[in-house]
Tab-separated table of C-alpha atoms in Angstrom:
chain	number	residue	atom	x	y	z
E	1	MET	CA	38.945	15.070	-31.554
E	2	ASN	CA	41.788	15.548	-29.028
E	3	GLY	CA	44.951	13.492	-28.603
E	4	ASN	CA	43.169	10.966	-26.377
E	5	GLY	CA	40.675	10.149	-29.129
E	6	ARG	CA	38.030	12.330	-27.495
E	7	SER	CA	35.758	14.722	-29.351
E	8	GLY	CA	36.041	17.289	-26.521
E	9	GLY	CA	32.369	17.077	-25.417
E	10	ARG	CA	30.497	14.438	-23.462
E	11	PRO	CA	31.998	11.007	-24.300
E	12	THR	CA	29.872	8.987	-26.709
E	13	LEU	CA	29.131	5.312	-27.136
E	14	GLU	CA	31.157	5.356	-30.373
E	15	GLU	CA	34.225	6.719	-28.560
E	16	VAL	CA	33.968	3.954	-25.957
E	17	ALA	CA	33.804	1.412	-28.809
E	18	VAL	CA	36.925	2.867	-30.473
E	19	ARG	CA	38.846	2.919	-27.189
E	20	ALA	CA	37.846	-0.698	-26.387
E	21	GLY	CA	38.449	-1.900	-29.954
E	22	VAL	CA	34.954	-3.343	-30.327
E	23	GLY	CA	31.733	-2.485	-32.136
E	24	ARG	CA	29.093	-0.092	-30.890
E	25	GLY	CA	26.597	-2.938	-30.360
E	26	THR	CA	29.071	-4.781	-28.133
E	27	VAL	CA	29.460	-1.706	-25.900
E	28	SER	CA	25.668	-1.432	-25.676
E	29	ARG	CA	25.360	-5.084	-24.631
E	30	VAL	CA	27.959	-4.677	-21.890
E	31	ILE	CA	26.325	-1.521	-20.525
E	32	ASN	CA	22.909	-3.190	-20.484
E	33	GLY	CA	24.225	-6.249	-18.632
E	34	SER	CA	23.998	-8.811	-21.419
E	35	SER	CA	25.622	-12.183	-20.701
E	36	LYS	CA	26.431	-12.701	-24.409
E	37	VAL	CA	29.836	-11.020	-24.107
E	38	SER	CA	33.156	-12.629	-23.166
E	39	GLU	CA	34.803	-11.625	-19.901
E	40	GLN	CA	37.801	-10.250	-21.818
E	41	THR	CA	35.606	-8.008	-23.974
E	42	LYS	CA	33.543	-6.941	-20.991
E	43	ALA	CA	36.735	-5.925	-19.122
E	44	ALA	CA	37.980	-3.909	-22.131
E	45	VAL	CA	34.669	-2.040	-22.440
E	46	GLU	CA	34.469	-1.339	-18.701
E	47	ALA	CA	38.048	-0.001	-18.746
E	48	ALA	CA	37.177	2.299	-21.670
E	49	VAL	CA	34.067	3.527	-19.872
E	50	THR	CA	36.129	4.363	-16.802
E	51	GLU	CA	38.927	6.059	-18.742
E	52	LEU	CA	36.584	8.224	-20.781
E	53	GLY	CA	34.122	8.927	-17.965
E	54	TYR	CA	31.251	7.746	-20.135
E	55	VAL	CA	27.752	8.093	-18.622
E	56	PRO	CA	24.956	6.176	-20.426
E	57	ASN	CA	22.091	8.266	-21.694
E	58	ARG	CA	19.334	6.844	-19.527
E	59	ALA	CA	16.490	8.394	-21.469
E	60	ALA	CA	17.785	7.001	-24.755
E	61	ARG	CA	18.225	3.560	-23.239
E	62	ALA	CA	14.677	3.603	-21.912
E	63	LEU	CA	13.290	4.693	-25.269
E	64	ALA	CA	15.202	1.969	-27.082
E	65	ALA	CA	13.894	-0.620	-24.643
E	66	ASN	CA	10.314	0.694	-24.987
E	67	ARG	CA	10.083	1.661	-21.330
E	68	ASN	CA	9.837	4.782	-19.203
E	69	ASP	CA	11.777	3.736	-16.104
E	70	ALA	CA	8.842	4.975	-14.022
E	71	ILE	CA	5.973	3.403	-12.128
E	72	ALA	CA	2.901	5.100	-10.668
E	73	LEU	CA	1.599	4.627	-7.140
E	74	VAL	CA	-2.096	5.453	-7.460
E	75	ILE	CA	-4.250	6.063	-4.384
E	76	PRO	CA	-7.919	6.624	-5.272
E	77	GLU	CA	-8.667	8.537	-2.066
E	78	PRO	CA	-9.146	12.231	-1.226
E	79	GLU	CA	-6.048	14.210	-0.298
E	80	ALA	CA	-7.341	14.747	3.258
E	81	ARG	CA	-7.440	11.021	3.942
E	82	PHE	CA	-4.027	10.419	2.384
E	83	PHE	CA	-2.346	12.876	4.766
E	84	ALA	CA	-4.394	11.868	7.829
E	85	GLU	CA	-3.980	8.091	7.530
E	86	PRO	CA	-0.491	6.728	8.460
E	87	TYR	CA	-1.222	3.582	6.429
E	88	PHE	CA	-0.475	5.382	3.170
E	89	SER	CA	2.843	6.871	4.259
E	90	GLU	CA	4.018	3.424	5.349
E	91	VAL	CA	3.051	1.959	1.971
E	92	VAL	CA	4.999	4.733	0.232
E	93	ARG	CA	7.993	4.033	2.484
E	94	GLY	CA	7.936	0.337	1.606
E	95	VAL	CA	7.620	0.989	-2.127
E	96	GLY	CA	10.432	3.522	-1.967
E	97	ALA	CA	12.687	1.023	-0.184
E	98	ALA	CA	12.108	-1.556	-2.926
E	99	LEU	CA	12.944	0.970	-5.641
E	100	ALA	CA	15.957	2.492	-3.878
E	101	GLU	CA	18.472	0.262	-5.642
E	102	THR	CA	16.942	0.735	-9.094
E	103	ASP	CA	16.756	3.556	-11.652
E	104	ILE	CA	12.957	3.508	-11.478
E	105	GLN	CA	11.184	6.776	-10.687
E	106	LEU	CA	8.074	6.700	-8.491
E	107	VAL	CA	5.106	8.859	-9.526
E	108	LEU	CA	2.624	9.364	-6.670
E	109	THR	CA	-0.910	10.163	-7.816
E	110	LEU	CA	-4.048	10.798	-5.757
E	111	ALA	CA	-7.325	10.186	-7.553
E	112	GLY	CA	-10.063	10.819	-5.040
E	113	SER	CA	-12.398	12.860	-7.252
E	114	ASP	CA	-13.980	12.251	-10.651
E	115	ARG	CA	-11.897	15.056	-12.138
E	116	GLU	CA	-8.673	13.537	-10.795
E	117	ARG	CA	-9.650	10.132	-12.147
E	118	ARG	CA	-10.320	11.526	-15.619
E	119	ARG	CA	-6.961	13.292	-15.570
E	120	LEU	CA	-5.252	10.095	-14.398
E	121	ALA	CA	-6.926	8.056	-17.144
E	122	GLN	CA	-5.653	10.525	-19.748
E	123	TYR	CA	-2.149	10.395	-18.278
E	124	LEU	CA	-2.032	6.595	-18.194
E	125	SER	CA	-3.408	6.373	-21.732
E	126	GLY	CA	-0.196	8.032	-22.882
E	127	HIS	CA	1.774	5.052	-21.516
E	128	ARG	CA	4.058	7.345	-19.538
E	129	VAL	CA	4.716	4.711	-16.865
E	130	ASP	CA	5.771	1.058	-17.088
E	131	GLY	CA	3.393	-0.152	-14.392
E	132	VAL	CA	0.961	0.865	-11.664
E	133	LEU	CA	0.669	0.115	-7.958
E	134	LEU	CA	-2.958	0.608	-6.942
E	135	VAL	CA	-3.749	1.096	-3.241
E	136	SER	CA	-7.079	1.251	-1.383
E	137	VAL	CA	-9.399	0.017	-4.129
E	138	HIS	CA	-13.154	0.190	-3.574
E	139	ALA	CA	-15.616	-2.259	-5.103
E	140	GLY	CA	-16.766	-1.052	-8.500
E	141	ASP	CA	-13.732	1.181	-9.015
E	142	PRO	CA	-13.160	1.359	-12.803
E	143	LEU	CA	-9.389	1.931	-12.523
E	144	PRO	CA	-8.326	-1.757	-12.510
E	145	GLU	CA	-10.320	-2.447	-15.672
E	146	LEU	CA	-8.925	0.676	-17.342
E	147	LEU	CA	-5.382	-0.475	-16.586
E	148	ALA	CA	-6.148	-3.923	-17.977
E	149	GLU	CA	-7.538	-2.382	-21.183
E	150	LEU	CA	-4.413	-0.266	-21.549
E	151	GLY	CA	-2.165	-3.297	-21.056
E	152	ILE	CA	-0.324	-1.683	-18.141
E	153	PRO	CA	1.127	-4.143	-15.608
E	154	THR	CA	-0.664	-3.613	-12.300
E	155	VAL	CA	-0.377	-4.841	-8.720
E	156	ILE	CA	-2.964	-3.848	-6.129
E	157	SER	CA	-2.814	-3.563	-2.360
E	158	GLY	CA	-5.884	-5.137	-0.832
E	159	ARG	CA	-8.116	-7.461	-2.799
E	160	ARG	CA	-11.389	-6.190	-4.251
E	161	SER	CA	-13.043	-9.543	-3.511
E	162	ALA	CA	-12.204	-13.149	-2.724
E	163	ALA	CA	-12.081	-13.738	-6.498
E	164	GLU	CA	-9.473	-11.049	-7.209
E	165	THR	CA	-8.001	-11.483	-10.713
E	166	LEU	CA	-5.110	-9.012	-10.521
E	167	PRO	CA	-1.803	-9.678	-8.757
E	168	CYS	CA	-2.261	-8.387	-5.226
E	169	VAL	CA	-0.711	-8.058	-1.792
E	170	ASP	CA	-2.935	-8.117	1.260
E	171	SER	CA	-2.823	-8.842	4.962
E	172	ASP	CA	-5.005	-11.420	6.696
E	173	ASN	CA	-7.744	-9.018	7.731
E	174	LEU	CA	-10.196	-11.660	8.883
E	175	ALA	CA	-7.726	-13.477	11.147
E	176	GLY	CA	-6.407	-10.199	12.554
E	177	ALA	CA	-9.878	-8.971	13.482
E	178	ALA	CA	-10.802	-12.324	14.993
E	179	GLU	CA	-7.673	-12.243	17.165
E	180	ALA	CA	-8.568	-8.758	18.384
E	181	VAL	CA	-12.062	-9.854	19.410
E	182	ARG	CA	-10.781	-13.048	21.085
E	183	HIS	CA	-8.428	-10.853	23.101
E	184	LEU	CA	-11.368	-8.761	24.320
E	185	LEU	CA	-13.336	-11.901	25.164
E	186	ASP	CA	-10.357	-13.276	27.096
E	187	ARG	CA	-10.288	-10.019	29.063
E	188	GLY	CA	-13.826	-10.790	30.211
E	189	ARG	CA	-15.607	-8.235	28.049
E	190	ARG	CA	-19.195	-9.185	27.315
E	191	THR	CA	-20.719	-6.471	25.126
E	192	ILE	CA	-18.232	-5.941	22.314
E	193	ALA	CA	-19.024	-3.414	19.589
E	194	THR	CA	-17.215	-2.789	16.330
E	195	ILE	CA	-16.634	0.224	14.112
E	196	THR	CA	-16.079	-0.884	10.523
E	197	GLY	CA	-14.539	0.818	7.536
E	198	PRO	CA	-16.628	1.380	4.379
E	199	LEU	CA	-18.001	-1.998	3.378
E	200	ASP	CA	-17.284	-1.470	-0.321
E	201	VAL	CA	-13.654	-2.040	0.694
E	202	TYR	CA	-13.052	-5.795	0.845
E	203	GLY	CA	-10.560	-5.512	3.705
E	204	ALA	CA	-13.134	-3.703	5.866
E	205	HIS	CA	-15.673	-6.401	5.066
E	206	CYS	CA	-13.183	-9.103	6.083
E	207	ARG	CA	-12.540	-7.367	9.414
E	208	LEU	CA	-16.273	-7.325	10.095
E	209	ASP	CA	-16.447	-11.030	9.220
E	210	GLY	CA	-13.579	-11.705	11.633
E	211	TYR	CA	-15.457	-9.891	14.388
E	212	ARG	CA	-18.578	-11.933	13.754
E	213	GLN	CA	-16.732	-15.244	13.496
E	214	ALA	CA	-14.868	-14.715	16.777
E	215	LEU	CA	-18.112	-13.973	18.617
E	216	ALA	CA	-19.858	-16.968	17.047
E	217	ALA	CA	-16.958	-19.280	17.930
E	218	ALA	CA	-17.289	-18.151	21.565
E	219	GLY	CA	-21.007	-18.875	21.546
E	220	ARG	CA	-21.921	-15.197	21.659
E	221	PRO	CA	-24.824	-13.909	19.568
E	222	VAL	CA	-23.963	-11.178	17.075
E	223	ASP	CA	-26.056	-8.102	17.849
E	224	GLU	CA	-26.209	-5.878	14.763
E	225	ARG	CA	-26.894	-2.890	17.022
E	226	LEU	CA	-23.244	-3.223	18.069
E	227	VAL	CA	-22.024	-2.736	14.490
E	228	ALA	CA	-21.463	0.816	13.217
E	229	VAL	CA	-20.144	1.574	9.728
E	230	ALA	CA	-17.683	4.451	9.329
E	231	ASP	CA	-15.136	5.657	6.794
E	232	PHE	CA	-11.618	5.121	8.227
E	233	THR	CA	-11.463	8.763	9.406
E	234	GLU	CA	-11.178	10.080	12.967
E	235	GLU	CA	-14.412	12.030	12.712
E	236	GLY	CA	-16.123	8.958	11.281
E	237	GLY	CA	-14.925	6.950	14.272
E	238	ARG	CA	-16.293	9.567	16.635
E	239	ARG	CA	-19.715	9.610	14.940
E	240	ALA	CA	-19.872	5.816	14.963
E	241	MET	CA	-18.949	5.682	18.654
E	242	ARG	CA	-21.715	8.166	19.438
E	243	GLU	CA	-24.204	5.935	17.587
E	244	LEU	CA	-23.038	2.847	19.475
E	245	LEU	CA	-23.360	4.511	22.882
E	246	GLU	CA	-26.889	5.614	22.018
E	247	ARG	CA	-27.861	2.103	20.894
E	248	SER	CA	-26.079	0.158	23.623
E	249	PRO	CA	-25.006	2.274	26.607
E	250	ALA	CA	-23.812	-0.851	28.469
E	251	LEU	CA	-21.126	-1.793	25.915
E	252	ASP	CA	-17.791	-2.552	27.561
E	253	ALA	CA	-15.445	-3.008	24.554
E	254	VAL	CA	-14.934	-1.671	21.039
E	255	PHE	CA	-12.952	-3.094	18.149
E	256	ALA	CA	-12.278	-0.317	15.618
E	257	SER	CA	-11.137	-1.341	12.136
E	258	SER	CA	-8.397	1.306	12.060
E	259	ASP	CA	-6.293	3.177	14.605
E	260	VAL	CA	-7.521	6.503	13.251
E	261	MET	CA	-11.156	5.510	13.878
E	262	ALA	CA	-10.140	4.223	17.320
E	263	ALA	CA	-8.724	7.691	18.062
E	264	GLY	CA	-12.100	9.195	17.196
E	265	ALA	CA	-13.893	6.599	19.325
E	266	ARG	CA	-11.599	7.414	22.261
E	267	ARG	CA	-12.491	11.110	22.038
E	268	GLU	CA	-16.211	10.314	22.145
E	269	LEU	CA	-15.815	7.839	24.997
E	270	ARG	CA	-13.932	10.458	27.009
E	271	ALA	CA	-16.633	13.041	26.241
E	272	ALA	CA	-19.220	10.574	27.536
E	273	GLY	CA	-17.275	10.088	30.769
E	274	ARG	CA	-16.143	6.517	29.966
E	275	ARG	CA	-12.706	5.459	31.193
E	276	ILE	CA	-10.395	3.396	28.986
E	277	PRO	CA	-9.924	0.511	29.690
E	278	GLN	CA	-11.742	0.413	33.059
E	279	ASP	CA	-15.197	1.064	31.570
E	280	VAL	CA	-14.593	0.341	27.889
E	281	ALA	CA	-11.663	-1.583	26.400
E	282	LEU	CA	-10.537	-0.315	23.007
E	283	VAL	CA	-8.652	-2.093	20.199
E	284	GLY	CA	-7.619	-0.701	16.810
E	285	PHE	CA	-6.170	-2.032	13.578
E	286	ASP	CA	-2.892	-1.157	11.741
E	287	ASP	CA	-0.624	-0.519	14.759
E	288	SER	CA	0.346	2.834	13.298
E	289	VAL	CA	2.078	5.718	15.058
E	290	VAL	CA	-1.412	6.781	16.190
E	291	ALA	CA	-1.684	3.655	18.359
E	292	ARG	CA	1.626	4.212	20.117
E	293	HIS	CA	0.943	7.888	20.874
E	294	MET	CA	-2.606	7.566	22.204
E	295	ASP	CA	-3.401	7.942	25.911
E	296	PRO	CA	-3.607	5.211	26.996
E	297	PRO	CA	-1.481	3.522	24.291
E	298	LEU	CA	-3.754	1.551	21.973
E	299	THR	CA	-3.874	-2.212	21.608
E	300	SER	CA	-3.864	-2.772	17.854
E	301	VAL	CA	-3.565	-5.393	15.133
E	302	ARG	CA	-0.213	-4.831	13.444
E	303	GLN	CA	-0.246	-4.984	9.662
E	304	PRO	CA	3.167	-5.373	7.984
E	305	ILE	CA	2.408	-2.296	5.887
E	306	GLU	CA	5.952	-1.452	4.835
E	307	GLU	CA	6.533	-5.068	3.861
E	308	MET	CA	3.323	-4.975	1.836
E	309	GLY	CA	4.637	-1.930	-0.044
E	310	ARG	CA	7.989	-3.594	-0.719
E	311	THR	CA	6.324	-6.802	-1.881
E	312	MET	CA	3.992	-4.925	-4.221
E	313	ALA	CA	6.857	-3.044	-5.827
E	314	ARG	CA	8.944	-6.182	-6.316
E	315	MET	CA	6.003	-8.026	-7.870
E	316	LEU	CA	5.391	-5.151	-10.263
E	317	LEU	CA	9.056	-4.888	-11.275
E	318	GLU	CA	9.063	-8.614	-12.063
E	319	ARG	CA	6.011	-8.202	-14.279
E	320	VAL	CA	7.437	-5.152	-16.037
E	321	ALA	CA	10.687	-6.996	-16.709
E	322	GLY	CA	8.924	-10.140	-17.865
E	323	ARG	CA	6.523	-8.794	-20.447
E	324	ARG	CA	5.159	-5.814	-22.335
E	325	GLY	CA	1.537	-6.567	-23.189
E	326	SER	CA	-0.954	-9.113	-21.926
E	327	ALA	CA	0.165	-9.594	-18.339
E	328	ALA	CA	-1.742	-6.550	-17.143
E	329	SER	CA	-5.007	-8.386	-17.610
E	330	ALA	CA	-3.792	-11.901	-16.878
E	331	GLY	CA	-4.359	-13.510	-13.501
E	332	GLY	CA	-1.564	-13.148	-11.016
E	333	PRO	CA	-0.429	-14.257	-7.579
E	334	ALA	CA	-2.098	-13.190	-4.344
E	335	VAL	CA	0.302	-12.687	-1.438
E	336	VAL	CA	-1.429	-12.581	1.969
E	337	LEU	CA	0.819	-11.552	4.855
E	338	PRO	CA	0.047	-12.377	8.504
E	339	ASN	CA	-0.930	-9.809	11.132
E	340	ARG	CA	-0.370	-9.936	14.882
E	341	LEU	CA	-1.964	-8.324	17.892
E	342	VAL	CA	0.121	-5.840	19.897
E	343	VAL	CA	-1.349	-5.530	23.386
E	344	ARG	CA	-1.120	-2.196	25.219
E	345	GLU	CA	-2.902	-0.414	28.053
E	346	SER	CA	-6.173	0.398	26.230
E	347	SER	CA	-7.492	-3.141	26.685
């Protein structure tokens, strides 16, 4: 040990305790933010930390607290959809913003295939993360139940059903879709079609319900020939638009349940010689960068996607901090954020 009471290597907790004239446990309590320490003692420890240049061993602290200082963002979708759909990047941005002021590491995992899901299940079984954010959950997906069995705190984006049991953050899909269809009705459109997402996704089902409810409220019959189911991809939107034009050539408006599908519908409408919006008005959902860069710019229902990501992360951090066992399977709050229609030249 040198003349300053230092051992010559990286300063230790014991050296901080000697310098501050307190016990090792007291130093630990100060470093971990405990309120059970007097202001005078806290000041002495903080001065010793500064003088010695002590840096807490984060890994050791996490181990002692039975935590990993990491959460997983799990997206059970194929890689191609993750990179093509702006929704996911905005969720990641929101989660990252919520974690920016913490020491928590974010682990991004795609689990779109059976092999990836098996590998994820093995990884999570090792309790390598403190909690999981689960995005884009399909009905019947076994991941939520697996997480509950493992006792891992979980928050999901988008409810699996109206009776969702896990803590979740969602947007008001039904109201947003209904507003989009009312807008088209107010524009004088009479034959309004819709392109839905996969109906094993509750949000897609809600958007279809919003479409139907808006038509019914206006006294318009719902013609099932004007409903085409797709998969939230651009090519899916194009195929669905082709089907709709074959079934109902006189349609004069389309509500697509995502901007990406609306982009595909636009390509097919152009190929069929239909002008937007003169012949066919077009509305999307998400108000992503796709909507703003389309020609003409796309009217779209704006989801607060970044805010959803931030809210999810904050909810999960609260659960991780508040417990270590049963809360993963216990019921939790459902936060439903409002959407709003952004009107542009496509309608």
